[in-house]
Short mmCIF file of N, CA and C in Angstrom, two decimals:
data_model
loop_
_atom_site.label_atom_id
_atom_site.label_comp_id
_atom_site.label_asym_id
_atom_site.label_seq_id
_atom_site.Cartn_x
_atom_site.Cartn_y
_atom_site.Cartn_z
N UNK A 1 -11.81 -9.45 -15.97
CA UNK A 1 -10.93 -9.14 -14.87
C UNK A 1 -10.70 -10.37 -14.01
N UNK A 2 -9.40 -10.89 -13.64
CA UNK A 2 -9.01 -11.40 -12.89
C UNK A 2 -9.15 -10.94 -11.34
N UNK A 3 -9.12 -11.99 -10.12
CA UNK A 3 -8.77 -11.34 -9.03
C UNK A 3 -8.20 -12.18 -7.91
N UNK A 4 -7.38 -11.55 -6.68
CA UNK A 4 -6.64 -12.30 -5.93
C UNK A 4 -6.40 -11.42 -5.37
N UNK A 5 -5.67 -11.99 -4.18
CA UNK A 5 -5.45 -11.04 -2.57
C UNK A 5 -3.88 -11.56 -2.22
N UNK A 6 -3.75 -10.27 -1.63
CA UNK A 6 -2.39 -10.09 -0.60
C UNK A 6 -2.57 -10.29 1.06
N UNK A 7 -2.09 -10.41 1.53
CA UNK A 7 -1.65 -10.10 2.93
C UNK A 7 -0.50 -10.23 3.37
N UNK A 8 -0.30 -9.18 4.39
CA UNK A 8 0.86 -9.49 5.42
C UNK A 8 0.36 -9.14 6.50
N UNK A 9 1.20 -9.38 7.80
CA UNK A 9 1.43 -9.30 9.14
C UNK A 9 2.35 -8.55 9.53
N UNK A 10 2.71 -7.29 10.47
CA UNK A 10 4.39 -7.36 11.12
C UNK A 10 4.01 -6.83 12.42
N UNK A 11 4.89 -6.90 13.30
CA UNK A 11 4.98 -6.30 14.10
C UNK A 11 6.27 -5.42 14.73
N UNK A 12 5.55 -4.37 14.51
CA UNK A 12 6.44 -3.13 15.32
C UNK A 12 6.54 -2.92 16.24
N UNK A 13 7.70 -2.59 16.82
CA UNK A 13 8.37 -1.61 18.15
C UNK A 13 7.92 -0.55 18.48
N UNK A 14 6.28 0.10 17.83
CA UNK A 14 5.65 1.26 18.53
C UNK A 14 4.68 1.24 18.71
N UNK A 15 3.88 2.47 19.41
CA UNK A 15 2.25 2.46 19.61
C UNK A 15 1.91 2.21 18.64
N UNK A 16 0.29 1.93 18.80
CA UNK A 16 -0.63 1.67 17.71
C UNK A 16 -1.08 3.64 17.17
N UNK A 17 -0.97 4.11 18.12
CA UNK A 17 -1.02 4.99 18.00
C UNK A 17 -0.09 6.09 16.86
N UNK A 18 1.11 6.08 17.00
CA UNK A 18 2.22 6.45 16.67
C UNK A 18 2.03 5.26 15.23
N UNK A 19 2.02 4.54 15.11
CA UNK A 19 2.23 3.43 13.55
C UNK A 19 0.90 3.83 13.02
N UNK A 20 -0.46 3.97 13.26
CA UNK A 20 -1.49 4.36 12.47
C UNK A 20 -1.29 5.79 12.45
N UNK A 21 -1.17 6.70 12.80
CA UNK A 21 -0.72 8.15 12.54
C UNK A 21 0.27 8.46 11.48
N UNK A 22 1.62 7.59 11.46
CA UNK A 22 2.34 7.19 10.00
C UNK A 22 1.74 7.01 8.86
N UNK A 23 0.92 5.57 9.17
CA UNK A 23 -0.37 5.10 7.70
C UNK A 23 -1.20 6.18 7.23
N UNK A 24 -1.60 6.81 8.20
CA UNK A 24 -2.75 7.72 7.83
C UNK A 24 -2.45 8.73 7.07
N UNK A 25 -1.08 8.73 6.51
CA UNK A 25 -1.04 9.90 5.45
C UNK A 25 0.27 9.03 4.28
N UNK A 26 -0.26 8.91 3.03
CA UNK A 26 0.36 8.64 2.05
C UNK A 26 1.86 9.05 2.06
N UNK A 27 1.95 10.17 2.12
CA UNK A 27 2.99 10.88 1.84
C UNK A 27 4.13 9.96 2.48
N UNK A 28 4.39 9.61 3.77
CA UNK A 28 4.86 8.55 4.42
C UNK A 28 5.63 7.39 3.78
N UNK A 29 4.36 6.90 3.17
CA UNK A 29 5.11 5.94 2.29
C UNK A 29 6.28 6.18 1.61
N UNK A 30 6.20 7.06 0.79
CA UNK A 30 7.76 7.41 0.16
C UNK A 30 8.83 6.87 0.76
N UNK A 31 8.73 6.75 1.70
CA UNK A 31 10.28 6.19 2.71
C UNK A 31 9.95 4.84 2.75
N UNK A 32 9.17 4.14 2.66
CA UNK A 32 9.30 3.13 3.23
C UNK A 32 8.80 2.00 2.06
N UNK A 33 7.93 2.67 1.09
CA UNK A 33 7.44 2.00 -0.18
C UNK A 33 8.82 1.43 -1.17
N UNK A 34 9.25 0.55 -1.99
CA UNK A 34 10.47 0.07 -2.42
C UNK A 34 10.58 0.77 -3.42
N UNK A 35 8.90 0.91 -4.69
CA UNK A 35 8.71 1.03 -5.68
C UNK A 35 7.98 2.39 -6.05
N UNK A 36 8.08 3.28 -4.58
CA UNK A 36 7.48 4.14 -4.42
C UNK A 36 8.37 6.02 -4.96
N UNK A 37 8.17 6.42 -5.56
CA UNK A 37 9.31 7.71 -6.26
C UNK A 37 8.77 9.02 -5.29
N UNK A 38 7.69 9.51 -5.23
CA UNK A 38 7.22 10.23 -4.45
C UNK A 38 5.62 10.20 -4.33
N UNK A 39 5.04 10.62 -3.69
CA UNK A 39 3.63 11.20 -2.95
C UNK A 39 3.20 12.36 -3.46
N UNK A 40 2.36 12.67 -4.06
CA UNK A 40 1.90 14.24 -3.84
C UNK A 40 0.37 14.33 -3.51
N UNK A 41 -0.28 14.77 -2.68
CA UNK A 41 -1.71 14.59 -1.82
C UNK A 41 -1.97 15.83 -2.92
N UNK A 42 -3.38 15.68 -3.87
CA UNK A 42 -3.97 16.37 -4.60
C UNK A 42 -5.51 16.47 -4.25
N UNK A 43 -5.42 16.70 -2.85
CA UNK A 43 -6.62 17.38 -2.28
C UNK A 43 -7.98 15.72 -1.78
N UNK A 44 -8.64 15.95 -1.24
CA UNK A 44 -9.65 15.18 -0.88
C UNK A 44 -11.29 15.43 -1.16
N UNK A 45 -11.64 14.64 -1.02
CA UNK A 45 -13.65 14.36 -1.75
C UNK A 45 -14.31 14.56 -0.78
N UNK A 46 -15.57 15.23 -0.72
CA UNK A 46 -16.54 15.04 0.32
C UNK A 46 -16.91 13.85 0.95
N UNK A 47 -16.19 12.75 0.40
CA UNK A 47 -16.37 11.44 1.71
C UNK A 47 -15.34 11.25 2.34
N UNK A 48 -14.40 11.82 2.53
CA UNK A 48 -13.69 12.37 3.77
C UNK A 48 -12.39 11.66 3.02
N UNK A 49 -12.33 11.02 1.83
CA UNK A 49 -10.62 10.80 1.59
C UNK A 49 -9.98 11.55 0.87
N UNK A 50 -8.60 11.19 1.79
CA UNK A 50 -7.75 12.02 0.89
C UNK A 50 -7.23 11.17 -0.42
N UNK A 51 -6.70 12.42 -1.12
CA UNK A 51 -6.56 11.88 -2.86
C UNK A 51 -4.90 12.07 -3.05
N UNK A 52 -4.24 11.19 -3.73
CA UNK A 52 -2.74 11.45 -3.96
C UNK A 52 -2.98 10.83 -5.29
N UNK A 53 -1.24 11.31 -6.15
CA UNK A 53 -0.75 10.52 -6.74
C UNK A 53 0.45 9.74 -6.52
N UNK A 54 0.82 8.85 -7.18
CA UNK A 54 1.90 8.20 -6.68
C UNK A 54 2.56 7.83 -8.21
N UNK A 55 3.59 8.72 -8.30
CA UNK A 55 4.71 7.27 -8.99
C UNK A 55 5.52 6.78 -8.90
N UNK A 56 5.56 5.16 -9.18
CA UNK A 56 5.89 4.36 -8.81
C UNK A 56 7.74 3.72 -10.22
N UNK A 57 8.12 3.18 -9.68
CA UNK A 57 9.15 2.43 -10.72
C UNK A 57 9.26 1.01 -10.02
N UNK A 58 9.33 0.59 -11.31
CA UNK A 58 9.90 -0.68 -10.71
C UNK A 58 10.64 -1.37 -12.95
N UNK A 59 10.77 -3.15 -12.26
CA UNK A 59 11.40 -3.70 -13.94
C UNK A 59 10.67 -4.49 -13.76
N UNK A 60 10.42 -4.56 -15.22
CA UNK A 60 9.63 -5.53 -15.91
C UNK A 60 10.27 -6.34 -16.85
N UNK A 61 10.55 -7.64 -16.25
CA UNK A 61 11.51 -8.58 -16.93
C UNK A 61 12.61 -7.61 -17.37
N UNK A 62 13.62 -7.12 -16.62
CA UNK A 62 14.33 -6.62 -16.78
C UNK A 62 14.26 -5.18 -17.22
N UNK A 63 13.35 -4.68 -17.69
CA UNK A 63 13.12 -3.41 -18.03
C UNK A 63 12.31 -2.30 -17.21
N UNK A 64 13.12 -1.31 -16.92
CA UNK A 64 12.52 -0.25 -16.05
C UNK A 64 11.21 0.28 -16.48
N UNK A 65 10.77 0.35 -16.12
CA UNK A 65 9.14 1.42 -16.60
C UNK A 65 8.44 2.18 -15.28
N UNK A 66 8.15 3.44 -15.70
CA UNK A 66 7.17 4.17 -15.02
C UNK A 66 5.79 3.99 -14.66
N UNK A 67 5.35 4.17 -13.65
CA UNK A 67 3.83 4.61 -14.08
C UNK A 67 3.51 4.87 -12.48
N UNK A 68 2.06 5.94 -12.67
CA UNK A 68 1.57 6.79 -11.15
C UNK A 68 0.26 6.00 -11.27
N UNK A 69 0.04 5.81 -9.98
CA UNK A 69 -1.15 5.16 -9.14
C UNK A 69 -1.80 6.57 -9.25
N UNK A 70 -3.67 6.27 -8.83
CA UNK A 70 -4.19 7.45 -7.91
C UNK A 70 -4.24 6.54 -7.21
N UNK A 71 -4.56 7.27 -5.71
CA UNK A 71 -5.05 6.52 -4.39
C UNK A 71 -5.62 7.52 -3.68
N UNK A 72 -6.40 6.78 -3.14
CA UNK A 72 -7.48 7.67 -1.93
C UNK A 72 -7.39 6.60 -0.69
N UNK A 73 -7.27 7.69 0.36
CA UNK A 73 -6.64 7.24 1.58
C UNK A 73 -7.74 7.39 2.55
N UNK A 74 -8.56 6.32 3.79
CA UNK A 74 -9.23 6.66 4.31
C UNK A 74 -9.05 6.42 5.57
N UNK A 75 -8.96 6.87 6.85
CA UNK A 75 -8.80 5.82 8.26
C UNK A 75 -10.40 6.37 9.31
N UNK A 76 -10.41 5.69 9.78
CA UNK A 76 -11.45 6.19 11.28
C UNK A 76 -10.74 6.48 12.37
N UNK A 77 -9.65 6.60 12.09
CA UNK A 77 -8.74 7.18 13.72
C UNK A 77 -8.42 6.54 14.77
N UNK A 78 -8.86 4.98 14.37
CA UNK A 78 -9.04 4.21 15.26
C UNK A 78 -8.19 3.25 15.21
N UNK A 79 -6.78 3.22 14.51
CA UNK A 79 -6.13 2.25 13.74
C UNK A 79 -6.72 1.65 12.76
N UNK A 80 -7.59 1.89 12.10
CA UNK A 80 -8.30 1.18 10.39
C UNK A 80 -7.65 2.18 9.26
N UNK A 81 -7.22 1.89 8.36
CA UNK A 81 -6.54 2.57 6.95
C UNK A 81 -6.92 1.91 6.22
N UNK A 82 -7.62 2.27 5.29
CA UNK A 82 -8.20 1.95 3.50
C UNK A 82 -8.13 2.47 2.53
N UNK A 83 -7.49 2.20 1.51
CA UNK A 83 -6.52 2.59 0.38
C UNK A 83 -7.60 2.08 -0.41
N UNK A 84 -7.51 2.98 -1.43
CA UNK A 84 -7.81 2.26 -3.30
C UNK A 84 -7.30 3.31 -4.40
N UNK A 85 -6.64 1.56 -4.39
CA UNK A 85 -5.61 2.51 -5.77
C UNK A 85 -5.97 1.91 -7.36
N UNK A 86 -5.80 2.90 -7.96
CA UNK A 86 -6.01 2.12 -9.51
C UNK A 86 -4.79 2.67 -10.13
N UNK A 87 -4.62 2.29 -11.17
CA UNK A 87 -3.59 2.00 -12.44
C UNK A 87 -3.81 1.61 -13.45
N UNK A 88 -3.35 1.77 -14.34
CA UNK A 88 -3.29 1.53 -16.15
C UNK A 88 -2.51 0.36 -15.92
N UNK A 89 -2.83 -0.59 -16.47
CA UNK A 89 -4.07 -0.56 -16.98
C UNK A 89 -5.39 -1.71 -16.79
N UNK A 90 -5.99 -1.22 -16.01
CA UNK A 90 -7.34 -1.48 -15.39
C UNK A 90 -6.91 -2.16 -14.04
N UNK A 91 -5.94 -1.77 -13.21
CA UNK A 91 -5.35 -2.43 -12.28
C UNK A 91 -6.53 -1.47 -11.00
N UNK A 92 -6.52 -2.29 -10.23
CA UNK A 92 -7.39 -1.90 -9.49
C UNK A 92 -7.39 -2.60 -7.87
N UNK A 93 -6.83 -2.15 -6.57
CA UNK A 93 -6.76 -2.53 -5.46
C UNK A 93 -7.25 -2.21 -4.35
N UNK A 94 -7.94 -2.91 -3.80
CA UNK A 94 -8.73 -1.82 -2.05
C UNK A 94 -7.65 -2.88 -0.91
N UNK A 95 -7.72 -1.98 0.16
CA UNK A 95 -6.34 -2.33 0.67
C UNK A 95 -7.30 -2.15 2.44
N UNK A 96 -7.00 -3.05 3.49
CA UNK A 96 -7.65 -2.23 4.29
C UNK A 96 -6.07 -2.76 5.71
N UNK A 97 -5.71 -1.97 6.05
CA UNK A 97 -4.53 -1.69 7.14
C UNK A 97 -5.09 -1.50 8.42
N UNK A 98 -4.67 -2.98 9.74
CA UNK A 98 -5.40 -2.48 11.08
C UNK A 98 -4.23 -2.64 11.71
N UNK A 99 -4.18 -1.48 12.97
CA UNK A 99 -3.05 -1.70 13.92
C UNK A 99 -3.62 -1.46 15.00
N UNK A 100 -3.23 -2.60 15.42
CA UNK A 100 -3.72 -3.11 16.43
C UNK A 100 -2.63 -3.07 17.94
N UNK A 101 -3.15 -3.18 19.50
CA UNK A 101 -1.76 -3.23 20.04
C UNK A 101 -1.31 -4.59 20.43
N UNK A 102 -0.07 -5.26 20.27
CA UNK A 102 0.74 -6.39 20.24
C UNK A 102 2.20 -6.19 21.45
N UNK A 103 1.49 -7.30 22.53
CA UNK A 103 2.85 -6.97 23.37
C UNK A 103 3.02 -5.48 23.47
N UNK A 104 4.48 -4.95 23.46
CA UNK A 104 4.59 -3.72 23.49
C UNK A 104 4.79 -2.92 22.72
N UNK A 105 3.99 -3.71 21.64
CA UNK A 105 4.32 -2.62 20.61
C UNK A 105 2.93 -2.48 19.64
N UNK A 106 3.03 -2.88 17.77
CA UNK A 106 1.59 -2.84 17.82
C UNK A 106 2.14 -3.99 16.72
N UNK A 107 0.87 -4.58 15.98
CA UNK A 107 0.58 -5.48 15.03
C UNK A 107 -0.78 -4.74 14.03
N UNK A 108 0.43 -4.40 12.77
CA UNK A 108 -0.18 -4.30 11.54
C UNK A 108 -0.68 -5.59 10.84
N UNK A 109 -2.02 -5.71 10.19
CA UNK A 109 -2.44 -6.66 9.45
C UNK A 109 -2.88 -5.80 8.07
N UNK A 110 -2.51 -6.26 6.89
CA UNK A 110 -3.20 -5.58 5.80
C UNK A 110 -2.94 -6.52 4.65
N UNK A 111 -4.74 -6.53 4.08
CA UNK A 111 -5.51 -7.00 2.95
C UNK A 111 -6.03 -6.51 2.18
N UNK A 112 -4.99 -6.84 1.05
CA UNK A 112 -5.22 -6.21 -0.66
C UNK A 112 -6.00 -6.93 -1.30
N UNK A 113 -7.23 -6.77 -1.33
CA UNK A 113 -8.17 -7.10 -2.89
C UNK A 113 -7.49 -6.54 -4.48
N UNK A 114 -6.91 -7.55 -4.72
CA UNK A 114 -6.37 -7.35 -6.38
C UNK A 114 -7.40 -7.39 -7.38
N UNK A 115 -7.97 -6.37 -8.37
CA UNK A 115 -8.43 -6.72 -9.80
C UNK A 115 -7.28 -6.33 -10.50
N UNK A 116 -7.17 -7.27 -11.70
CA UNK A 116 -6.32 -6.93 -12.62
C UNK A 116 -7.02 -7.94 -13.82
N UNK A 117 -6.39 -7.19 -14.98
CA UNK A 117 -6.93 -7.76 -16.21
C UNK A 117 -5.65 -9.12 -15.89
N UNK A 118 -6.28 -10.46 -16.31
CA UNK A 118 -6.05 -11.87 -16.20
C UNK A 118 -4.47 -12.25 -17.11
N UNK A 119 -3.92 -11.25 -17.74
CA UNK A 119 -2.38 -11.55 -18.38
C UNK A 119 -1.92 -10.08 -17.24
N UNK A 120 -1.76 -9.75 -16.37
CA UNK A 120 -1.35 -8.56 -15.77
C UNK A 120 -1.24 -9.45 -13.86
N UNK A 121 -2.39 -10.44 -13.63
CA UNK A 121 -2.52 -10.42 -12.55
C UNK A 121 -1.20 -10.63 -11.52
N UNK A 122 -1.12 -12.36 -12.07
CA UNK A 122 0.18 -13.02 -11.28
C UNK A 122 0.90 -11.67 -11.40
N UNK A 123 1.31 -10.79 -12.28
CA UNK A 123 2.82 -10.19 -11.91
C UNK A 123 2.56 -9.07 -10.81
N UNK A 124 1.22 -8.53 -10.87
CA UNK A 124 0.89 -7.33 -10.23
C UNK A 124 0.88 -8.34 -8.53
N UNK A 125 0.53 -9.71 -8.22
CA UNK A 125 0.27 -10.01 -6.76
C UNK A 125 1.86 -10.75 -6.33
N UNK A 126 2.69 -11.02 -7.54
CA UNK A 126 4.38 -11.32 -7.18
C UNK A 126 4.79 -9.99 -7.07
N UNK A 127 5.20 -8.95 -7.97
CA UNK A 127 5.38 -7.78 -7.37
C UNK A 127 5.38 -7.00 -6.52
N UNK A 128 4.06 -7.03 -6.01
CA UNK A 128 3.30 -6.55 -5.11
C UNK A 128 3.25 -6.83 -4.00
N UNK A 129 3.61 -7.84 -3.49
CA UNK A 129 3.63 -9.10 -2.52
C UNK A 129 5.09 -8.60 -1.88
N UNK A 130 6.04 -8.54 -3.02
CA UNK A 130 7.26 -8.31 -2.42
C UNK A 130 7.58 -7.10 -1.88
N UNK A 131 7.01 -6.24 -2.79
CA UNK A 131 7.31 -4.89 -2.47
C UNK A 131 6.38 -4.14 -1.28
N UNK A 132 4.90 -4.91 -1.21
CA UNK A 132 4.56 -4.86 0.27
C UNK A 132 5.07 -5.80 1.70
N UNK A 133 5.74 -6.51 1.06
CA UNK A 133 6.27 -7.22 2.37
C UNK A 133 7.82 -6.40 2.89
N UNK A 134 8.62 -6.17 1.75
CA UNK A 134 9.94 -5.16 1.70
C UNK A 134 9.34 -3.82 2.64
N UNK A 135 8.16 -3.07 2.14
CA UNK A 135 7.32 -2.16 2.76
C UNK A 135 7.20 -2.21 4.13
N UNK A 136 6.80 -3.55 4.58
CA UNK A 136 6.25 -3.45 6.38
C UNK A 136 8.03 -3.96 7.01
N UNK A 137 8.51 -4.61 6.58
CA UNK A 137 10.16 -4.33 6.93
C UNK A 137 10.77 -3.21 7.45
N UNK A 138 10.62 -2.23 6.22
CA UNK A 138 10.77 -0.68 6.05
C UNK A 138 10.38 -0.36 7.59
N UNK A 139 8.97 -0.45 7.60
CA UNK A 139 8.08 0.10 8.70
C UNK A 139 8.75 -0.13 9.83
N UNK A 140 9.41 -1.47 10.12
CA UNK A 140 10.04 -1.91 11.07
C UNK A 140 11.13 -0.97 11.44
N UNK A 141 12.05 -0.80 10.74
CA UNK A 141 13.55 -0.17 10.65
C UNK A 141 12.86 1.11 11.17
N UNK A 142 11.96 1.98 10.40
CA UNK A 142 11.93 3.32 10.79
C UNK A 142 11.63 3.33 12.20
N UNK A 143 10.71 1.99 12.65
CA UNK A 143 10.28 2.34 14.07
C UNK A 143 11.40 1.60 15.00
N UNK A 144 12.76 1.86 14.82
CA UNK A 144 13.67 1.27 14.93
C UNK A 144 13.60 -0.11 15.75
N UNK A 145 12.84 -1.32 14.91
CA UNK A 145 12.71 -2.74 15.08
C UNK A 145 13.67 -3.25 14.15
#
């Protein structure tokens, strides 16, 4: 297994309050994810996360292909969100999302730990990169920034 990290930064036009209350439930994403098709929350584990699936589309060198993430979603209520998602094949990400408050509004920071098998990586952290940076954009617009 290969590995490498993401980050971004943005800042939004709302509470920290109001923007971690968004994060804190998958389902959300759908709107704002690029590569994201829908959400469906398939219940949660006795360590308090919740469980979804996700599938996703996107192209691969030109060619469309499918495929669904699981993810388990965790926050402390406190603005902290922690994701881990896996994928076929052997793709594997922990994600941790803080919003924080910024000026008058708030500042998201979030860091993806990438595993991926070593011919999979680069495309999964170029991909990924874009479509989480397209993502906190998103975030922007909805919170009309």
């Amino acid at each position: 297994m290969a590995h490498g990290t993401l980050e971004h930064t943005a800042d939004i036009a709302a509470s920290p309050d109001d923007v971690a209350a968004f994060l804190a439930d998958l389902v959300n994403y759908a709107g704002i994810h690029p590569m994201l098709v829908t959400v469906r929350r398939v219940g949660g584990g006795a360590d308090g996360a919740t469980k979804y699936l996700a599938p996703h589309r996107m192209r691969l060198h030109g060619v469309p292909i499918r495929f669904t993430c699981r993810v388990e979603l965790r926050t402390d209520g406190r603005g902290t969100v922690w994701t881990h998602t896996r994928q076929r094949p052997g793709i594997d990400m922990r994600a941790t999302m803080t919003v924080r408050p910024h000026g008058d509004g708030s500042r998201v920071h979030e860091r993806v730990e990438v595993r991926a098998p070593r011919l999979l990586l680069r495309t999964v952290l170029r991909d990924g990169g874009r479509s989480h940076a397209q993502m906190w954009d998103n975030l922007r617009r909805h919170f009309g920034g």
